[in-house]
CSV table of C-alpha atoms in Angstrom, one decimal:
chain,number,residue,atom,x,y,z
A,23,MET,CA,-72.0,22.7,-84.8
A,24,ASP,CA,-70.1,25.3,-87.7
A,25,HIS,CA,-66.5,25.5,-87.8
A,26,ARG,CA,-64.6,28.8,-88.1
A,27,LEU,CA,-61.3,30.0,-89.6
A,28,LEU,CA,-59.3,30.3,-86.3
A,29,GLY,CA,-58.2,34.0,-86.3
A,30,ASN,CA,-56.4,34.7,-89.1
A,31,SER,CA,-54.5,31.6,-89.0
A,32,GLY,CA,-56.1,28.6,-91.8
A,33,THR,CA,-56.9,26.2,-89.5
A,34,ALA,CA,-60.6,25.3,-88.5
A,35,VAL,CA,-61.5,25.5,-85.1
A,36,SER,CA,-65.6,24.5,-83.7
A,37,SER,CA,-67.7,28.1,-83.4
A,38,LEU,CA,-68.1,26.5,-79.8
A,39,THR,CA,-65.2,25.7,-77.1
A,40,LEU,CA,-64.2,23.9,-74.4
A,41,GLY,CA,-62.9,25.5,-70.9
A,42,THR,CA,-61.7,23.6,-69.1
A,43,MET,CA,-60.9,25.5,-66.4
A,44,THR,CA,-63.2,23.7,-63.8
A,45,PHE,CA,-61.6,20.2,-64.2
A,46,GLY,CA,-59.7,18.8,-61.4
A,47,SER,CA,-61.0,21.9,-59.3
A,48,GLU,CA,-65.5,21.7,-60.2
A,49,ALA,CA,-64.7,18.6,-62.1
A,50,ASP,CA,-63.1,14.9,-60.7
A,51,GLU,CA,-61.5,14.1,-63.4
A,52,PRO,CA,-64.0,11.2,-65.0
A,53,THR,CA,-66.6,14.3,-64.9
A,54,SER,CA,-64.1,16.2,-67.1
A,55,HIS,CA,-63.2,13.0,-69.5
A,56,ALA,CA,-67.4,12.5,-70.0
A,57,ILE,CA,-67.4,16.6,-70.2
A,58,ILE,CA,-64.6,15.9,-73.3
A,59,ASP,CA,-66.9,12.9,-74.2
A,60,ALA,CA,-69.6,14.8,-74.8
A,61,PHE,CA,-68.6,17.5,-76.2
A,62,VAL,CA,-66.7,16.2,-78.3
A,63,ALA,CA,-69.9,13.8,-79.3
A,64,GLY,CA,-71.3,16.8,-80.0
A,65,GLY,CA,-69.4,18.4,-83.2
A,66,GLY,CA,-66.6,20.0,-81.0
A,67,THR,CA,-63.1,20.0,-81.7
A,68,PHE,CA,-61.3,22.8,-80.1
A,69,LEU,CA,-60.3,22.5,-76.6
A,70,ASP,CA,-58.8,25.1,-73.7
A,71,THR,CA,-56.9,24.8,-70.8
A,72,ALA,CA,-53.9,26.8,-68.7
A,73,ASP,CA,-50.9,25.8,-66.6
A,74,VAL,CA,-52.4,27.3,-63.9
A,75,TYR,CA,-55.9,25.6,-64.0
A,76,SER,CA,-56.8,23.4,-60.9
A,77,GLY,CA,-52.6,23.9,-59.8
A,78,ASN,CA,-51.9,22.4,-63.5
A,79,GLU,CA,-53.9,19.4,-62.7
A,80,SER,CA,-57.0,20.6,-66.4
A,81,GLU,CA,-53.6,20.2,-68.1
A,82,ARG,CA,-52.9,15.9,-67.0
A,83,ILE,CA,-56.2,15.5,-67.0
A,84,ILE,CA,-56.1,16.6,-70.7
A,85,GLY,CA,-53.5,15.4,-71.4
A,86,ARG,CA,-54.7,11.2,-69.8
A,87,TRP,CA,-58.1,11.7,-72.2
A,88,LEU,CA,-56.1,12.5,-75.3
A,89,GLN,CA,-54.1,9.7,-74.5
A,90,ALA,CA,-57.1,7.2,-74.3
A,91,HIS,CA,-58.9,8.2,-77.3
A,92,PRO,CA,-55.8,8.0,-80.3
A,93,THR,CA,-58.1,8.3,-82.5
A,94,GLU,CA,-60.6,11.5,-81.5
A,95,ALA,CA,-57.2,13.6,-80.5
A,96,GLN,CA,-56.5,13.7,-83.8
A,97,GLN,CA,-59.6,16.1,-84.9
A,98,VAL,CA,-59.0,18.0,-81.1
A,99,VAL,CA,-58.0,21.6,-81.9
A,100,LEU,CA,-55.1,21.9,-78.3
A,101,ALA,CA,-54.5,25.2,-76.8
A,102,THR,CA,-52.7,26.0,-73.5
A,103,LYS,CA,-51.5,28.6,-71.6
A,104,GLY,CA,-48.6,30.3,-70.0
A,105,ARG,CA,-47.4,33.5,-67.7
A,106,PHE,CA,-49.2,32.3,-63.8
A,107,PRO,CA,-46.5,31.8,-61.5
A,108,GLN,CA,-45.2,28.5,-61.6
A,109,GLY,CA,-43.6,27.9,-58.5
A,110,ASP,CA,-41.8,30.7,-55.5
A,111,GLY,CA,-38.4,31.9,-57.4
A,112,PRO,CA,-37.6,35.1,-59.9
A,113,ASN,CA,-38.4,34.1,-63.0
A,114,ASP,CA,-41.5,31.6,-62.6
A,115,HIS,CA,-43.4,33.6,-64.3
A,116,GLY,CA,-44.2,36.2,-66.9
A,117,THR,CA,-43.5,35.9,-70.4
A,118,SER,CA,-39.6,36.0,-70.6
A,119,ARG,CA,-37.8,34.2,-72.5
A,120,ARG,CA,-36.5,32.2,-69.9
A,121,HIS,CA,-40.6,31.3,-68.3
A,122,LEU,CA,-42.4,30.7,-71.5
A,123,ARG,CA,-39.6,28.0,-72.3
A,124,VAL,CA,-39.8,26.4,-69.0
A,125,ALA,CA,-43.8,26.9,-69.2
A,126,LEU,CA,-44.1,25.4,-72.7
A,127,ASP,CA,-42.7,22.9,-72.1
A,128,ALA,CA,-44.2,21.1,-68.7
A,129,SER,CA,-47.5,22.1,-70.5
A,130,LEU,CA,-46.2,20.4,-73.3
A,131,GLU,CA,-45.2,17.2,-70.0
A,132,ARG,CA,-48.5,17.4,-68.6
A,133,LEU,CA,-50.8,17.2,-71.7
A,134,GLY,CA,-48.7,14.1,-73.5
A,135,VAL,CA,-47.7,16.6,-76.8
A,136,ASP,CA,-45.3,17.6,-78.7
A,137,HIS,CA,-47.2,20.3,-79.5
A,138,VAL,CA,-50.3,22.5,-79.1
A,139,ASP,CA,-52.2,24.5,-81.8
A,140,LEU,CA,-52.3,27.8,-79.8
A,141,TYR,CA,-49.9,29.0,-77.3
A,142,GLN,CA,-51.1,32.4,-75.3
A,143,MET,CA,-50.2,34.3,-73.1
A,144,HIS,CA,-51.9,34.6,-70.3
A,145,ALA,CA,-51.7,38.5,-69.3
A,146,TRP,CA,-49.8,41.0,-70.4
A,147,ASP,CA,-46.5,41.3,-68.5
A,148,ALA,CA,-44.4,44.7,-68.1
A,149,LEU,CA,-41.6,43.6,-67.4
A,150,THR,CA,-40.6,41.9,-69.9
A,151,PRO,CA,-40.5,43.9,-73.6
A,152,ILE,CA,-43.0,42.7,-75.6
A,153,GLU,CA,-39.4,41.7,-78.8
A,154,GLU,CA,-38.2,39.0,-76.4
A,155,THR,CA,-41.7,37.7,-75.4
A,156,LEU,CA,-42.9,37.9,-79.9
A,157,ARG,CA,-39.0,36.7,-80.5
A,158,PHE,CA,-39.8,33.5,-78.6
A,159,LEU,CA,-43.4,33.2,-79.3
A,160,ASP,CA,-42.3,32.7,-83.4
A,161,ASP,CA,-39.1,30.7,-83.2
A,162,ALA,CA,-41.5,28.1,-80.9
A,163,VAL,CA,-43.6,28.6,-83.8
A,164,SER,CA,-40.7,27.5,-86.9
A,165,ALA,CA,-39.4,25.2,-83.7
A,166,GLY,CA,-42.9,23.9,-84.4
A,167,LYS,CA,-43.8,23.3,-81.2
A,168,ILE,CA,-47.0,25.7,-81.2
A,169,GLY,CA,-49.0,25.5,-84.1
A,170,THR,CA,-49.7,29.2,-83.8
A,171,TYR,CA,-50.5,31.7,-80.8
A,172,GLY,CA,-52.6,34.8,-79.0
A,173,PHE,CA,-53.4,36.1,-75.9
A,174,SER,CA,-55.4,36.7,-73.3
A,175,ASN,CA,-56.8,39.5,-70.8
A,176,TYR,CA,-54.8,41.8,-73.6
A,177,LEU,CA,-55.8,45.3,-73.9
A,178,GLY,CA,-56.4,47.8,-77.0
A,179,TYR,CA,-53.1,49.2,-77.7
A,180,GLN,CA,-51.4,46.3,-75.9
A,181,VAL,CA,-52.9,43.8,-78.7
A,182,THR,CA,-51.4,47.1,-81.3
A,183,LYS,CA,-48.5,47.6,-79.9
A,184,ALA,CA,-47.7,42.9,-80.6
A,185,VAL,CA,-49.2,42.8,-83.4
A,186,TYR,CA,-46.7,45.7,-85.2
A,187,GLU,CA,-43.6,44.5,-84.2
A,188,ALA,CA,-44.8,40.9,-84.9
A,189,ARG,CA,-45.3,42.6,-88.3
A,190,LEU,CA,-41.3,45.3,-87.6
A,191,HIS,CA,-39.7,41.6,-87.7
A,192,GLY,CA,-41.3,39.5,-89.6
A,193,TRP,CA,-42.3,37.3,-87.0
A,194,ALA,CA,-44.9,35.5,-87.1
A,195,PRO,CA,-48.3,36.8,-86.2
A,196,PRO,CA,-50.4,36.8,-83.7
A,197,VAL,CA,-53.9,35.6,-84.3
A,198,THR,CA,-56.7,35.1,-81.4
A,199,LEU,CA,-57.6,37.2,-78.6
A,200,GLN,CA,-59.5,35.8,-75.0
A,201,PRO,CA,-61.0,39.0,-73.9
A,202,GLN,CA,-63.7,38.5,-71.2
A,203,TYR,CA,-67.4,39.3,-73.2
A,204,ASN,CA,-71.0,38.8,-73.0
A,205,LEU,CA,-74.2,40.7,-72.6
A,206,LEU,CA,-73.5,42.4,-68.8
A,207,VAL,CA,-69.7,43.5,-69.9
A,208,ARG,CA,-69.1,44.5,-73.3
A,209,ASP,CA,-66.2,47.0,-73.2
A,210,ILE,CA,-63.9,45.6,-74.6
A,211,GLU,CA,-65.6,46.9,-77.8
A,212,HIS,CA,-64.6,50.7,-76.4
A,213,GLU,CA,-61.0,48.7,-78.1
A,214,VAL,CA,-59.7,46.1,-78.1
A,215,VAL,CA,-63.0,44.5,-80.8
A,216,PRO,CA,-62.1,48.1,-83.2
A,217,ALA,CA,-57.7,46.5,-83.2
A,218,CYS,CA,-58.4,43.0,-83.3
A,219,LEU,CA,-60.9,43.4,-86.0
A,220,ASP,CA,-58.1,45.7,-87.9
A,221,ALA,CA,-55.1,42.6,-87.0
A,222,GLY,CA,-57.9,40.2,-87.8
A,223,ILE,CA,-57.0,38.8,-84.9
A,224,GLY,CA,-60.1,36.4,-84.0
A,225,LEU,CA,-62.4,36.5,-80.3
A,226,LEU,CA,-62.4,33.6,-77.9
A,227,PRO,CA,-64.0,34.9,-75.4
A,228,TRP,CA,-64.3,33.8,-71.6
A,229,SER,CA,-67.1,33.8,-69.6
A,230,PRO,CA,-69.9,34.2,-71.5
A,231,LEU,CA,-72.7,33.5,-69.8
A,232,ALA,CA,-71.6,36.4,-66.6
A,233,GLY,CA,-70.4,33.9,-64.1
A,234,GLY,CA,-74.4,31.9,-64.6
A,235,TRP,CA,-75.7,35.8,-64.2
A,236,LEU,CA,-77.0,35.5,-67.4
A,237,SER,CA,-78.1,31.8,-67.5
A,238,GLY,CA,-80.9,32.9,-64.9
A,239,LYS,CA,-79.5,31.2,-62.4
A,240,TYR,CA,-79.6,34.6,-60.1
A,241,GLN,CA,-82.8,36.2,-58.9
A,242,ARG,CA,-83.4,40.1,-58.1
A,243,ASP,CA,-82.8,41.0,-54.1
A,244,GLU,CA,-82.1,36.6,-53.5
A,245,ALA,CA,-78.4,36.1,-52.3
A,246,PRO,CA,-76.8,33.5,-53.4
A,247,THR,CA,-76.7,30.4,-51.7
A,248,GLY,CA,-75.1,26.6,-52.3
A,249,SER,CA,-72.4,25.9,-55.7
A,250,THR,CA,-71.9,30.1,-56.7
A,251,ARG,CA,-69.1,31.2,-59.3
A,252,LEU,CA,-68.7,33.2,-56.8
A,253,GLY,CA,-64.9,33.1,-57.1
A,254,GLU,CA,-61.8,32.3,-54.7
A,255,ASP,CA,-63.6,34.6,-52.5
A,256,PRO,CA,-66.6,34.4,-51.6
A,257,LYS,CA,-67.2,37.9,-49.5
A,258,ARG,CA,-65.5,39.7,-52.3
A,259,GLY,CA,-67.6,37.4,-54.2
A,260,MET,CA,-71.0,38.9,-52.5
A,261,GLU,CA,-69.8,42.2,-53.1
A,262,ALA,CA,-70.0,41.7,-56.8
A,263,TRP,CA,-72.8,39.6,-56.1
A,264,GLU,CA,-74.3,42.6,-54.7
A,265,ALA,CA,-73.3,45.4,-57.3
A,266,ARG,CA,-74.5,43.8,-60.2
A,267,ASN,CA,-78.1,42.8,-58.7
A,268,ALA,CA,-78.1,46.4,-57.6
A,269,ASP,CA,-77.8,47.5,-61.1
A,270,GLU,CA,-81.3,47.9,-63.5
A,271,ARG,CA,-79.2,47.3,-66.6
A,272,THR,CA,-78.3,43.6,-65.6
A,273,TRP,CA,-82.5,42.7,-65.0
A,274,GLN,CA,-82.9,44.9,-68.4
A,275,VAL,CA,-80.8,42.7,-70.1
A,276,LEU,CA,-81.4,39.5,-68.4
A,277,ASP,CA,-86.0,40.2,-69.3
A,278,ALA,CA,-84.1,41.0,-73.0
A,279,VAL,CA,-82.7,38.1,-72.9
A,280,SER,CA,-85.9,36.2,-71.0
A,281,ALA,CA,-87.9,37.5,-73.6
A,282,VAL,CA,-85.9,36.2,-76.2
A,283,ALA,CA,-85.8,32.1,-74.9
A,284,GLU,CA,-89.3,32.4,-74.5
A,285,ALA,CA,-90.0,32.9,-78.6
A,286,HIS,CA,-87.8,30.1,-79.4
A,287,GLY,CA,-88.7,27.2,-76.2
A,288,ALA,CA,-85.0,28.3,-75.3
A,289,SER,CA,-82.8,28.3,-72.3
A,290,LYS,CA,-80.9,31.9,-72.1
A,291,SER,CA,-78.2,30.6,-71.9
A,292,GLN,CA,-78.5,29.9,-75.3
A,293,VAL,CA,-79.8,32.8,-76.3
A,294,ALA,CA,-77.0,34.9,-74.5
A,295,LEU,CA,-74.1,32.4,-76.6
A,296,ALA,CA,-76.4,32.6,-80.0
A,297,TRP,CA,-76.1,36.4,-79.3
A,298,LEU,CA,-72.1,35.9,-78.9
A,299,LEU,CA,-71.6,34.2,-81.7
A,300,ALA,CA,-73.0,36.3,-84.0
A,301,ARG,CA,-71.3,39.8,-83.1
A,302,PRO,CA,-67.9,40.8,-85.4
A,303,ALA,CA,-64.6,39.2,-84.7
A,304,VAL,CA,-65.9,36.5,-82.3
A,305,THR,CA,-63.9,32.8,-83.5
A,306,SER,CA,-65.3,31.1,-80.8
A,307,VAL,CA,-67.3,30.9,-77.6
A,308,ILE,CA,-65.9,29.0,-74.9
A,309,LEU,CA,-68.0,27.1,-72.4
A,310,GLY,CA,-66.6,26.6,-68.8
A,311,VAL,CA,-69.3,23.8,-67.4
A,312,ARG,CA,-69.2,21.9,-64.6
A,313,THR,CA,-72.1,18.8,-65.9
A,314,THR,CA,-72.1,17.4,-68.7
A,315,ASP,CA,-76.1,18.7,-67.9
A,316,GLN,CA,-74.7,22.5,-68.4
A,317,LEU,CA,-72.5,21.4,-71.1
A,318,ALA,CA,-75.6,19.7,-73.0
A,319,ASP,CA,-77.7,23.1,-72.5
A,320,ASN,CA,-75.0,25.0,-73.7
A,321,LEU,CA,-73.9,23.4,-77.2
A,322,GLY,CA,-77.9,23.9,-77.9
A,323,ALA,CA,-76.9,27.2,-79.0
A,324,ALA,CA,-75.0,26.5,-81.6
A,325,ASP,CA,-78.2,25.1,-83.5
A,326,LEU,CA,-79.8,28.4,-81.9
A,327,VAL,CA,-79.7,30.8,-84.8
A,328,LEU,CA,-81.5,34.5,-83.9
A,329,ASP,CA,-82.9,37.3,-86.9
A,330,GLU,CA,-81.2,40.4,-86.8
A,331,ALA,CA,-84.0,42.2,-84.5
A,332,GLU,CA,-84.4,40.1,-81.5
A,333,LEU,CA,-80.2,40.4,-82.1
A,334,GLN,CA,-80.4,44.0,-82.0
A,335,SER,CA,-83.0,44.2,-78.7
A,336,LEU,CA,-80.3,42.4,-77.0
A,337,THR,CA,-77.3,45.3,-77.8
A,338,ASP,CA,-79.9,47.7,-77.5
A,339,ALA,CA,-81.0,46.5,-74.1
A,340,SER,CA,-77.2,45.2,-73.4
A,341,THR,CA,-75.9,49.2,-74.2
A,342,PRO,CA,-72.4,49.7,-72.1
A,343,ARG,CA,-73.3,53.4,-70.6
A,344,VAL,CA,-70.7,55.5,-72.0
A,345,ASP,CA,-70.5,58.5,-70.0
A,346,ASP,CA,-66.8,60.3,-70.2
A,347,TYR,CA,-64.3,61.5,-73.2
A,348,PRO,CA,-63.6,59.6,-75.9
A,349,TYR,CA,-66.4,57.6,-75.6
A,350,GLY,CA,-69.2,59.7,-75.0
A,351,THR,CA,-72.1,59.8,-77.6
A,352,ALA,CA,-70.0,60.9,-81.0
A,353,GLY,CA,-66.7,57.8,-80.5
A,354,VAL,CA,-69.8,54.9,-79.4
A,355,ALA,CA,-71.1,55.8,-83.0
A,356,GLN,CA,-68.3,56.1,-85.1
A,357,ARG,CA,-66.3,52.8,-83.5
A,358,ARG,CA,-70.1,50.7,-84.3
A,359,ARG,CA,-69.8,51.5,-88.0
A,360,LYS,CA,-66.3,50.4,-87.6
A,361,ILE,CA,-68.0,47.3,-85.9
A,362,ALA,CA,-70.5,46.9,-88.8
A,363,GLY,CA,-67.8,47.1,-91.7
A,364,GLY,CA,-68.1,51.0,-92.3
A,365,ARG,CA,-66.0,54.4,-91.6
């Protein structure tokens, strides 16, 4: 597995990241530890978690693995997130200094470490001034509690606002953004990707297989049964499945993925991940697995090299539909040139 710099920082991370949202819920602790073992053995160095994953249990599970593997832990680049509720009080959520101070200390305690390499704001907070959030993060960098910081689920203007506020005040800059990004969800290319390219911010895509769709687990007009990724609300999950199933673009993308996979003797998951690894601004792709078998398949993407024609076929098949101003034909063409490095 190759390594890339973490956005505009000097920290190197593996091109695939182990996401741990399943730890403590869909994967019990022995399974979670086995997944980390296999990931590290496969050359992975980047672990991503959050204080809300499985009600804090994901961080605790990772912390116990780190304590049990001190040698391997030295090579791990560790990331976590804060923002969402950690209690019922009015200050138990958000990106205020008050909440983040408590949330970060609690994460460090659960992980059993004195610092994390990357601390991420899990979502935008419209109530807290961005200056307050950034000043806290700069102070946390200075105090050695975090190495760098980044964001998740921010819009393009929010990323840019944070970047330039940090520059204005001489504070440490953000280095990463975690967005949803995959062959079926490419809307971030309108604004978010150009904003990140402009600032040198690295993308850490989550849901790279679109909740299992790009792995080929779903068949046209066959409603899913058994263990699925329909979310906490199965009814809403089925509504989302029905919408995607009825969208011809879904099957157009899956046909293109299947053709490339067949040509390489690879899995559909590996092809979808390899396409994402080749996208502009992408630093590392976050894998979300429940078993070591799923991980083993996903890790194969690190060695899969798609040629330009294959990448283009996937890009063409998955082109987002854009009809309204200002994201019409001319605007899309201009942004594509920007993403490609042109003017």
